[in-house]
Amino acid sequence: KPSMHRIRELRREEHTEAIRIYQQAVLSCDQKLYTQAQREAWAAQGPSLHAALARGQGLASEGLNGELLAFALRDPNTRLSLLYCHPQAQRQGHGRALVEAAETAAAQEKLSELQTEASLISTPLLLSLGWRIRWREMVLIRGVPFERFNLSKALKPILN
């Protein structure tokens, strides 16, 4: 079924807003999944995302007035590196639509697989879309330990 969400390229002038959404999403995430220290360390990474956003292929899910509600980034093009949604727009299908659009774009580029390192928040969504867990890992962000999952999905080539 086609998505009801309006997916388009993320524009360079939206990078600062994307980082704001990233920080709001992280700071508001479920306290049962992440401690305050984890959320603060994670959100503090925001300013360092400018380079990745400038380098990678960004997608935006927009609201009715064209405003940015959620975004995804492939960087490099074989890796889903960012997927974040504004707290007020969560659980409305934006993440799903963005992942599906990223998969389609990668398949059109004749890529055979996408991979990602996913948080505890996005892992269930990715599993529901046919991604599979390759391994669990622990990483340190600003000295604070985080558990995350390395996932991948095989893509079927799209013949144009």
mmCIF file of C-alpha atoms in Angstrom:
data_model
loop_
_atom_site.group_PDB
_atom_site.id
_atom_site.type_symbol
_atom_site.label_atom_id
_atom_site.label_comp_id
_atom_site.label_asym_id
_atom_site.label_seq_id
_atom_site.Cartn_x
_atom_site.Cartn_y
_atom_site.Cartn_z
ATOM 1 C CA LYS A 1 0.000 0.000 0.000
ATOM 2 C CA PRO A 2 1.379 3.447 -0.810
ATOM 3 C CA SER A 3 2.375 5.568 2.156
ATOM 4 C CA MET A 4 0.184 8.543 3.023
ATOM 5 C CA HIS A 5 3.306 10.370 4.122
ATOM 6 C CA ARG A 6 4.983 13.001 1.991
ATOM 7 C CA ILE A 7 8.587 11.894 1.624
ATOM 8 C CA ARG A 8 11.109 14.106 -0.147
ATOM 9 C CA GLU A 9 14.793 14.973 -0.067
ATOM 10 C CA LEU A 10 16.021 16.655 3.089
ATOM 11 C CA ARG A 11 17.109 20.181 2.157
ATOM 12 C CA ARG A 12 20.415 21.668 3.284
ATOM 13 C CA GLU A 13 18.622 24.581 4.938
ATOM 14 C CA GLU A 14 16.751 22.048 7.107
ATOM 15 C CA HIS A 15 19.846 20.479 8.661
ATOM 16 C CA THR A 16 19.689 22.630 11.797
ATOM 17 C CA GLU A 17 15.994 21.782 12.229
ATOM 18 C CA ALA A 18 16.800 18.076 11.706
ATOM 19 C CA ILE A 19 19.354 18.262 14.524
ATOM 20 C CA ARG A 20 16.749 19.966 16.744
ATOM 21 C CA ILE A 21 14.331 17.091 16.022
ATOM 22 C CA TYR A 22 17.101 14.589 16.787
ATOM 23 C CA GLN A 23 17.730 16.235 20.155
ATOM 24 C CA GLN A 24 14.032 16.521 21.045
ATOM 25 C CA ALA A 25 13.419 12.884 20.075
ATOM 26 C CA VAL A 26 16.348 11.675 22.165
ATOM 27 C CA LEU A 27 15.551 13.788 25.227
ATOM 28 C CA SER A 28 11.896 12.700 25.201
ATOM 29 C CA CYS A 29 12.494 8.980 24.623
ATOM 30 C CA ASP A 30 11.137 6.324 26.949
ATOM 31 C CA GLN A 31 12.743 6.524 30.392
ATOM 32 C CA LYS A 32 12.330 2.762 30.755
ATOM 33 C CA LEU A 33 14.718 2.317 27.809
ATOM 34 C CA TYR A 34 17.275 5.064 28.470
ATOM 35 C CA THR A 35 18.466 6.804 31.633
ATOM 36 C CA GLN A 36 18.688 10.584 31.939
ATOM 37 C CA ALA A 37 22.499 10.333 31.633
ATOM 38 C CA GLN A 38 22.137 8.307 28.424
ATOM 39 C CA ARG A 39 19.616 10.732 26.913
ATOM 40 C CA GLU A 40 21.794 13.747 27.731
ATOM 41 C CA ALA A 41 24.972 12.179 26.301
ATOM 42 C CA TRP A 42 23.099 11.117 23.160
ATOM 43 C CA ALA A 43 21.493 14.530 22.622
ATOM 44 C CA ALA A 44 24.852 16.263 23.100
ATOM 45 C CA GLN A 45 26.027 14.572 19.882
ATOM 46 C CA GLY A 46 23.651 16.807 17.891
ATOM 47 C CA PRO A 47 26.105 19.486 16.680
ATOM 48 C CA SER A 48 28.458 16.796 15.336
ATOM 49 C CA LEU A 49 25.757 15.641 12.881
ATOM 50 C CA HIS A 50 26.138 18.609 10.525
ATOM 51 C CA ALA A 51 28.980 16.918 8.599
ATOM 52 C CA ALA A 52 27.056 13.657 8.118
ATOM 53 C CA LEU A 53 23.925 15.511 7.011
ATOM 54 C CA ALA A 54 25.958 17.480 4.459
ATOM 55 C CA ARG A 55 27.682 14.311 3.186
ATOM 56 C CA GLY A 56 24.884 11.730 3.189
ATOM 57 C CA GLN A 57 21.555 11.257 1.417
ATOM 58 C CA GLY A 58 18.807 12.677 3.588
ATOM 59 C CA LEU A 59 15.073 12.067 3.354
ATOM 60 C CA ALA A 60 12.353 14.127 5.011
ATOM 61 C CA SER A 61 8.802 13.270 6.044
ATOM 62 C CA GLU A 62 6.863 16.505 5.942
ATOM 63 C CA GLY A 63 3.668 17.792 7.454
ATOM 64 C CA LEU A 64 0.782 19.365 5.572
ATOM 65 C CA ASN A 65 2.530 22.739 5.463
ATOM 66 C CA GLY A 66 5.814 21.271 4.245
ATOM 67 C CA GLU A 67 7.384 21.393 7.707
ATOM 68 C CA LEU A 68 9.950 18.785 8.697
ATOM 69 C CA LEU A 69 8.465 16.144 11.045
ATOM 70 C CA ALA A 70 10.957 13.288 10.689
ATOM 71 C CA PHE A 71 14.112 12.494 8.760
ATOM 72 C CA ALA A 72 16.392 9.655 7.763
ATOM 73 C CA LEU A 73 19.946 9.663 6.457
ATOM 74 C CA ARG A 74 22.003 7.166 4.503
ATOM 75 C CA ASP A 75 25.706 7.790 5.138
ATOM 76 C CA PRO A 76 27.405 6.112 3.358
ATOM 77 C CA ASN A 77 24.710 5.021 0.926
ATOM 78 C CA THR A 78 24.787 1.395 2.199
ATOM 79 C CA ARG A 79 24.048 2.447 5.795
ATOM 80 C CA LEU A 80 20.931 3.874 7.390
ATOM 81 C CA SER A 81 22.746 6.158 9.814
ATOM 82 C CA LEU A 82 19.970 8.379 11.223
ATOM 83 C CA LEU A 83 16.196 7.983 11.711
ATOM 84 C CA TYR A 84 14.482 10.481 14.013
ATOM 85 C CA CYS A 85 10.971 11.831 14.427
ATOM 86 C CA HIS A 86 9.658 14.879 16.271
ATOM 87 C CA PRO A 87 8.104 13.746 19.602
ATOM 88 C CA GLN A 88 4.640 15.033 18.615
ATOM 89 C CA ALA A 89 4.733 13.145 15.302
ATOM 90 C CA GLN A 90 5.884 9.770 16.633
ATOM 91 C CA ARG A 91 3.952 6.507 16.132
ATOM 92 C CA GLN A 92 2.208 7.908 13.044
ATOM 93 C CA GLY A 93 4.128 5.990 10.383
ATOM 94 C CA HIS A 94 6.782 8.579 9.512
ATOM 95 C CA GLY A 95 9.658 6.274 10.481
ATOM 96 C CA ARG A 96 8.207 3.368 8.517
ATOM 97 C CA ALA A 97 7.675 5.560 5.430
ATOM 98 C CA LEU A 98 11.228 6.917 5.653
ATOM 99 C CA VAL A 99 12.804 3.461 6.003
ATOM 100 C CA GLU A 100 10.767 2.172 3.045
ATOM 101 C CA ALA A 101 11.837 5.193 0.956
ATOM 102 C CA ALA A 102 15.499 4.668 1.901
ATOM 103 C CA GLU A 103 15.228 0.977 0.957
ATOM 104 C CA THR A 104 13.670 1.876 -2.404
ATOM 105 C CA ALA A 105 16.363 4.458 -3.146
ATOM 106 C CA ALA A 106 19.102 1.962 -2.270
ATOM 107 C CA ALA A 107 17.506 -0.731 -4.455
ATOM 108 C CA GLN A 108 17.298 1.738 -7.353
ATOM 109 C CA GLU A 109 21.048 2.305 -6.884
ATOM 110 C CA LYS A 110 21.445 -1.494 -7.303
ATOM 111 C CA LEU A 111 22.618 -1.977 -3.722
ATOM 112 C CA SER A 112 22.100 -5.536 -2.456
ATOM 113 C CA GLU A 113 21.872 -4.681 1.246
ATOM 114 C CA LEU A 114 21.422 -1.909 3.774
ATOM 115 C CA GLN A 115 22.784 -2.052 7.290
ATOM 116 C CA THR A 116 22.405 0.059 10.409
ATOM 117 C CA GLU A 117 23.203 0.370 14.088
ATOM 118 C CA ALA A 118 19.796 0.771 15.713
ATOM 119 C CA SER A 119 18.681 1.973 19.109
ATOM 120 C CA LEU A 120 16.306 0.052 21.351
ATOM 121 C CA ILE A 121 13.617 2.423 20.026
ATOM 122 C CA SER A 122 13.988 1.822 16.290
ATOM 123 C CA THR A 123 14.907 -1.887 16.378
ATOM 124 C CA PRO A 124 11.267 -3.124 16.662
ATOM 125 C CA LEU A 125 10.233 -0.979 13.654
ATOM 126 C CA LEU A 126 13.121 -2.292 11.557
ATOM 127 C CA LEU A 127 12.380 -5.910 12.519
ATOM 128 C CA SER A 128 8.752 -5.392 11.437
ATOM 129 C CA LEU A 129 10.071 -4.264 8.026
ATOM 130 C CA GLY A 130 12.119 -7.415 7.500
ATOM 131 C CA TRP A 131 15.506 -6.304 8.826
ATOM 132 C CA ARG A 132 17.418 -8.872 10.844
ATOM 133 C CA ILE A 133 19.699 -8.514 13.844
ATOM 134 C CA ARG A 134 23.290 -9.452 13.081
ATOM 135 C CA TRP A 135 24.645 -8.715 16.560
ATOM 136 C CA ARG A 136 24.184 -6.685 19.733
ATOM 137 C CA GLU A 137 26.904 -4.300 20.750
ATOM 138 C CA MET A 138 27.812 -1.944 23.540
ATOM 139 C CA VAL A 139 29.152 1.495 22.644
ATOM 140 C CA LEU A 140 30.256 4.455 24.714
ATOM 141 C CA ILE A 141 28.855 7.891 23.919
ATOM 142 C CA ARG A 142 30.615 10.589 25.923
ATOM 143 C CA GLY A 143 31.659 7.899 28.378
ATOM 144 C CA VAL A 144 28.114 6.577 28.885
ATOM 145 C CA PRO A 145 27.437 2.940 27.834
ATOM 146 C CA PHE A 146 24.663 2.178 25.329
ATOM 147 C CA GLU A 147 23.335 -1.101 24.003
ATOM 148 C CA ARG A 148 22.420 -1.152 20.327
ATOM 149 C CA PHE A 149 21.801 -3.619 17.527
ATOM 150 C CA ASN A 150 23.555 -4.051 14.211
ATOM 151 C CA LEU A 151 20.884 -4.946 11.643
ATOM 152 C CA SER A 152 20.796 -5.545 7.926
ATOM 153 C CA LYS A 153 18.249 -6.075 5.193
ATOM 154 C CA ALA A 154 18.785 -7.708 1.825
ATOM 155 C CA LEU A 155 17.324 -5.636 -1.017
ATOM 156 C CA LYS A 156 15.766 -6.805 -4.254
ATOM 157 C CA PRO A 157 17.127 -4.826 -7.200
ATOM 158 C CA ILE A 158 14.666 -2.501 -8.891
ATOM 159 C CA LEU A 159 14.981 -2.695 -12.647
ATOM 160 C CA ASN A 160 14.443 0.687 -14.273
#
